[in-house]
Coordinates of C-alpha atoms and ligand atoms in Angstrom, one line a residue:
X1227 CA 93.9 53.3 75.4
X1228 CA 93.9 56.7 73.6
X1229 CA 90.3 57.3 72.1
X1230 CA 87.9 60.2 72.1
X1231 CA 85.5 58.7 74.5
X1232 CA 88.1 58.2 77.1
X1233 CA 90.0 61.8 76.7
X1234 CA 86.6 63.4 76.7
X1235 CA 86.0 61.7 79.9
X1236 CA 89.0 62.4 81.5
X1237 CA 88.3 65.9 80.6
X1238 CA 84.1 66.0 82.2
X1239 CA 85.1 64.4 85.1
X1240 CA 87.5 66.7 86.3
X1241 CA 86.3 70.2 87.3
X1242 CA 88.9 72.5 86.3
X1243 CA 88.8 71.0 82.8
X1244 CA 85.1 70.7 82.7
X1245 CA 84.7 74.4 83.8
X1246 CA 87.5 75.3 80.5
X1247 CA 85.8 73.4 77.8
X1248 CA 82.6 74.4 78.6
X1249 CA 83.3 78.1 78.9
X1250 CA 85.3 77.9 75.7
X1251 CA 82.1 76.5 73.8
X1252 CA 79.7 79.4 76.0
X1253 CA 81.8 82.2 74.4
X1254 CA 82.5 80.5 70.9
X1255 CA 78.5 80.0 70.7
X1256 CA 77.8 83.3 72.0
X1257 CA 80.2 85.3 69.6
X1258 CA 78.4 83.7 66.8
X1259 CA 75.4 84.6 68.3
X1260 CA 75.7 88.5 68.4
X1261 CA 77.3 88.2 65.2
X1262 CA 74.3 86.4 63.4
X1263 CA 72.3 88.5 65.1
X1264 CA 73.8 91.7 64.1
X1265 CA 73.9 90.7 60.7
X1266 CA 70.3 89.8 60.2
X1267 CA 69.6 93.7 61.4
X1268 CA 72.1 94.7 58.6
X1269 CA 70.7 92.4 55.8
X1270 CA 70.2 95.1 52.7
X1271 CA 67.1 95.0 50.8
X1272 CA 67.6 92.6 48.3
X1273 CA 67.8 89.8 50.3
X1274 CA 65.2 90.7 52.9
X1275 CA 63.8 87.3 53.0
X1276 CA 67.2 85.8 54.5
X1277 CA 66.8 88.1 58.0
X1278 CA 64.2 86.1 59.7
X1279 CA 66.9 82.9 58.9
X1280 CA 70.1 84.6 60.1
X1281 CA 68.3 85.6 63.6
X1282 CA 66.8 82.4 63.8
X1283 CA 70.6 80.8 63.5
X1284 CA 71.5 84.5 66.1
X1285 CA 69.4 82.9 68.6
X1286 CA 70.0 79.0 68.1
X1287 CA 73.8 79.6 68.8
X1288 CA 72.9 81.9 72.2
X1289 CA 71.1 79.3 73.5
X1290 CA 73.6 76.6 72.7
X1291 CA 76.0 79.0 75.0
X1292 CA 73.3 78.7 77.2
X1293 CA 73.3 74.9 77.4
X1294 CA 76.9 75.0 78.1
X1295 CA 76.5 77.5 81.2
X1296 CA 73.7 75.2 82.3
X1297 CA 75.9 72.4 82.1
X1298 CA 78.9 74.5 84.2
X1299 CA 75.8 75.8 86.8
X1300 CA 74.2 72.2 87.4
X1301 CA 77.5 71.0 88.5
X1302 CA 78.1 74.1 90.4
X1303 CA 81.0 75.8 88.5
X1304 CA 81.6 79.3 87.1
X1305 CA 82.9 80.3 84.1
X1306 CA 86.5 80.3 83.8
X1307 CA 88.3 83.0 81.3
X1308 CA 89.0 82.0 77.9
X1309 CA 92.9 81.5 77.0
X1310 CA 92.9 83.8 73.8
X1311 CA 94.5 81.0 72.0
X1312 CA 91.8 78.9 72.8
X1313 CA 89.9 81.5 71.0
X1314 CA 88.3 80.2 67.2
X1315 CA 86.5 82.7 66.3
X1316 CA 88.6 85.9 67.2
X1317 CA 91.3 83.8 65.8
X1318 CA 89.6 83.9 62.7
X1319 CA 89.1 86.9 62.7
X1320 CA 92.1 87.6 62.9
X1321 CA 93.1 85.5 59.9
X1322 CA 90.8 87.9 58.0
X1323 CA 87.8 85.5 57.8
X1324 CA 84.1 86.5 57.7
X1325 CA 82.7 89.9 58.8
X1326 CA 84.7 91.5 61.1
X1327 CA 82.7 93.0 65.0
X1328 CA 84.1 96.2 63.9
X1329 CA 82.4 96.3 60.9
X1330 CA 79.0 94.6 62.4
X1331 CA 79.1 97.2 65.4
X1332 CA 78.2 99.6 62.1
X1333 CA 74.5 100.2 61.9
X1334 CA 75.2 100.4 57.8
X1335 CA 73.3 98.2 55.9
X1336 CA 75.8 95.6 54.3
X1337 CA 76.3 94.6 51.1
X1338 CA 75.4 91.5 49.0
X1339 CA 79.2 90.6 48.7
X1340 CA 79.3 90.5 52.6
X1341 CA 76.4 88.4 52.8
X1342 CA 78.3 86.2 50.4
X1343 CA 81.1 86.5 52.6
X1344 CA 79.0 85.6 55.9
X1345 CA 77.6 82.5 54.3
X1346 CA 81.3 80.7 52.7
X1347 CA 82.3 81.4 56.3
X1348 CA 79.3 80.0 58.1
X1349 CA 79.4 77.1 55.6
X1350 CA 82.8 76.2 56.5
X1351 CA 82.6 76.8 59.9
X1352 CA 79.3 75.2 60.6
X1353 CA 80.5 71.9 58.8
X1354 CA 83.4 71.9 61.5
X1355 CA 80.5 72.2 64.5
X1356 CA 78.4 69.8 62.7
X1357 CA 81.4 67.5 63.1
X1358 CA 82.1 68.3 66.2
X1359 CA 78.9 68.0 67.5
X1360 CA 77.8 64.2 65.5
X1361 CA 81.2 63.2 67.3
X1362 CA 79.9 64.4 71.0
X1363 CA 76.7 62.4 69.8
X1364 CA 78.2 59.6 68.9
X1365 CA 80.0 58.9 71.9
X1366 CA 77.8 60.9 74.4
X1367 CA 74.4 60.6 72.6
X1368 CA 73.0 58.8 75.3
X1369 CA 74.6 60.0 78.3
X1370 CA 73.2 61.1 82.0
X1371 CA 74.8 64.5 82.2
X1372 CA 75.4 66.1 78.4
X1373 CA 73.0 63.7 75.9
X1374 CA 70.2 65.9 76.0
X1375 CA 72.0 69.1 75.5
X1376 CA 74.5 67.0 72.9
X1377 CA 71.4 65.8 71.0
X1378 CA 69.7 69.7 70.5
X1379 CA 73.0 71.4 69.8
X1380 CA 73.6 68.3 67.1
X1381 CA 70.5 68.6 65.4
X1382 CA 70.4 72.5 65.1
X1383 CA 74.1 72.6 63.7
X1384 CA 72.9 70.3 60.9
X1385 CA 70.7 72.4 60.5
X1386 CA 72.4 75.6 60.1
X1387 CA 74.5 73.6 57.5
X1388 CA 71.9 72.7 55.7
X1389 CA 70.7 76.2 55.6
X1390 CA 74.0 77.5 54.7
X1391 CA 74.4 74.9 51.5
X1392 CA 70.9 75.9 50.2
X1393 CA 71.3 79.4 50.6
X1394 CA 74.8 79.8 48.6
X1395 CA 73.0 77.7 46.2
X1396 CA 70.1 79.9 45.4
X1397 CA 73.1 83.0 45.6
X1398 CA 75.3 81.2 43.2
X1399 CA 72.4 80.6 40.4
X1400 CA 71.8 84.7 41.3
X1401 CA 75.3 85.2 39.2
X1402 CA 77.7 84.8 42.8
X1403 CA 79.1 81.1 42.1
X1404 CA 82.9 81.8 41.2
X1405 CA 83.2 84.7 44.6
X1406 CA 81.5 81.8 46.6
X1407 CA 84.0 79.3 45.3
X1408 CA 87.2 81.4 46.3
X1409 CA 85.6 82.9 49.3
X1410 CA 84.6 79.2 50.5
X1411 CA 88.4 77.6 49.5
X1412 CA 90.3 80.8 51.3
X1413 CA 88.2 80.2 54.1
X1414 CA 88.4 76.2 54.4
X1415 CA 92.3 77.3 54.2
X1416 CA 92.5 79.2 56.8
X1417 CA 89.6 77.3 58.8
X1418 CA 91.8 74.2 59.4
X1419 CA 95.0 75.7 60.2
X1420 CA 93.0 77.7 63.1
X1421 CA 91.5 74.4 63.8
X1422 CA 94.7 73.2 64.3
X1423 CA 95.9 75.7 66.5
X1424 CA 93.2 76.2 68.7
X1425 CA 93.4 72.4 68.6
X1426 CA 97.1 72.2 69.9
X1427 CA 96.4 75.2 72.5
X1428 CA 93.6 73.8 74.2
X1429 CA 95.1 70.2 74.9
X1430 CA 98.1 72.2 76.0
X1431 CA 95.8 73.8 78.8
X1432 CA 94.0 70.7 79.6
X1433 CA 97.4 68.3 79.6
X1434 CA 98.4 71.0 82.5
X1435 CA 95.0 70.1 84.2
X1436 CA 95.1 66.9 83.9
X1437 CA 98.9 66.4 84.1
X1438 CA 99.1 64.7 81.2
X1439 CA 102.4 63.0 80.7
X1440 CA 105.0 63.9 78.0
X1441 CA 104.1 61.1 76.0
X1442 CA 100.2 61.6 75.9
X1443 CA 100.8 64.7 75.5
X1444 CA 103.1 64.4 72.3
X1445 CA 100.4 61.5 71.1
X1446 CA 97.7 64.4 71.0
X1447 CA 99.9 66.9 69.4
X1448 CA 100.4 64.2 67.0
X1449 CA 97.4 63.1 66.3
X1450 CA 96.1 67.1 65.9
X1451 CA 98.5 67.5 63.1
X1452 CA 97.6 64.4 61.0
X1453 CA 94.5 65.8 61.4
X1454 CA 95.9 69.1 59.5
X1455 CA 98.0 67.3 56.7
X1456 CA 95.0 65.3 55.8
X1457 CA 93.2 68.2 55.6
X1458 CA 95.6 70.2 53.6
X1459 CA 95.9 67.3 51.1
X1460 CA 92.0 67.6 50.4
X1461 CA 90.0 66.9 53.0
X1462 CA 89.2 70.3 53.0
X1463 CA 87.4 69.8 49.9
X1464 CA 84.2 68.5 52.0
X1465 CA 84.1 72.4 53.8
X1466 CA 83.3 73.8 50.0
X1467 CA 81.5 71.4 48.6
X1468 CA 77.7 72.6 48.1
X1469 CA 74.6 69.5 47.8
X1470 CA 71.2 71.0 47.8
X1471 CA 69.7 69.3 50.8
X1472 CA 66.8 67.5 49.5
X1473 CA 65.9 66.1 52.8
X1474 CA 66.4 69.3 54.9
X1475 CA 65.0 72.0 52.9
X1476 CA 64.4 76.0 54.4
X1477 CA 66.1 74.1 57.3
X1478 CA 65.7 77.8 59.6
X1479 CA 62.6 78.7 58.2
X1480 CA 60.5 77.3 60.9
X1481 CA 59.0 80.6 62.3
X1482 CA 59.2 79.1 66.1
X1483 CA 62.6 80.8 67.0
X1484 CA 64.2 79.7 70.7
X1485 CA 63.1 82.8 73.0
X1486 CA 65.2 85.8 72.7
X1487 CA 68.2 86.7 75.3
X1488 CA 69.6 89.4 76.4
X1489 CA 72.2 90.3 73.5
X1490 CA 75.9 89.4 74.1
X1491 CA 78.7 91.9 73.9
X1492 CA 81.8 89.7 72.7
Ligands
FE2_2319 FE1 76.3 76.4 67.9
FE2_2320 FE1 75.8 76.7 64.2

């Protein structure tokens, strides 16, 4: 039977697959790491009090691609390259989502429109690794190998959710709500078809691993774009949506940060 446990099994217990996905999720943590953590240098004045936040979430996200490299060295692998269709967040880039590294390799201060812009994209984004992530736990939560790591990444992308919802909050009653609500929907839009084909490319690469038949192979494909349509028809509502989140308030502004490491050069 097709489910998530058993493909994600499939794809830990073989090496060559294990080695992929964890070196995809290394360099996909570690971009938004140096991105975060260039921003929160180039936060201008008038929202100062966000900088300690946005290198607190820097540093979270380098030490998740930490926990993936720890995963890769425990079981004594190296890090494989990363297929640039495998690749989510040059991709969106690409699609002209968020800050682009050109711009954040600039040591000029930004602008309160791109800090509006960071935050509809980490919103979005962080809702898909929150996802992600209460999936992993769901199914791996408890397992010998990946629960601990699974349970810390988890609970620090809810986090950065959270953190993302309450500060586009306070920046929408500051006069910014209809820019947040067509930054947010334009990057939902182009958010899920990304999703979609990062999606398709890296079961491609792992049905070659794997040797996946034709059939399980079109089953996954299958499944990735119902995925998209249902998406498309509204589900991508739930990626603009903004709750104030009573329960996890200043969610990042716990002045313990994770230790600092050395700064990644995506
Ligand atoms: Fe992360
Ligand atoms: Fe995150």
């Amino acid at each position: 039977m097709l489910s998530v446990r058993s493909l994600f099994l499939e794809i830990l217990e073989n090496d060559e697959s294990f080695a992929l996905f964890c070196s995809i999720a290394a360099s996909g943590e570690a971009q938004g790491g140096w991105e975060n953590g260039r921003i929160s240098k180039l936060v201008p004045a008038s929202q100062q009090e966000m900088a300690p936040k946005i290198a607190r979430h820097g540093a979270d996200e380098e030490k998740h691609g930490r926990i993936f490299l720890a995963l890769m060295r425990k079981r004594g692998l190296k890090t494989v390259p990363v297929p640039p269709d495998t690749d989510y967040t040059m991709l969106l880039e690409a699609a002209g989502i968020g800050l682009t590294h050109a711009r954040l390799r600039q040591d000029q201060a930004l602008s309160e429109h791109d800090i509006v812009t960071y935050l509809s994209h980490s919103r979005v984004t962080e809702q898909r690794a929150s996802e992600q992530m209460r999936l992993l736990l769901k199914h791996f939560g408890d397992h010998t190998e990946l629960g601990r790591a699974v349970r810390a990444i988890s609970r620090d992308e809810d986090n950065h959710l959270a953190y993302c919802h309450e500060e586009l909050l306070r920046l929408a009653r500051s006069g910014h709500g209809r820019t947040i609500q067509r930054i947010l929907r334009e990057c939902a839009m182009a958010e899920i078809r990304t999703y979609r084909e990062v999606s398709l490319a890296v079961m491609a690469h792992m049905g070659r691993i794997l040797r996946w038949s034709p059939l399980k192979a079109a089953t996954l494909r299958a499944g990735i774009h119902a995925t998209y349509a249902y998406e498309r028809a509204g589900g991508w509502r739930r990626m603009t949506s903004l709750t104030l989140p009573t329960d996890n308030l200043n969610a990042l502004g716990d002045p313990t940060p994770p230790p600092a490491v050395t700064p990644a050069t995506p």
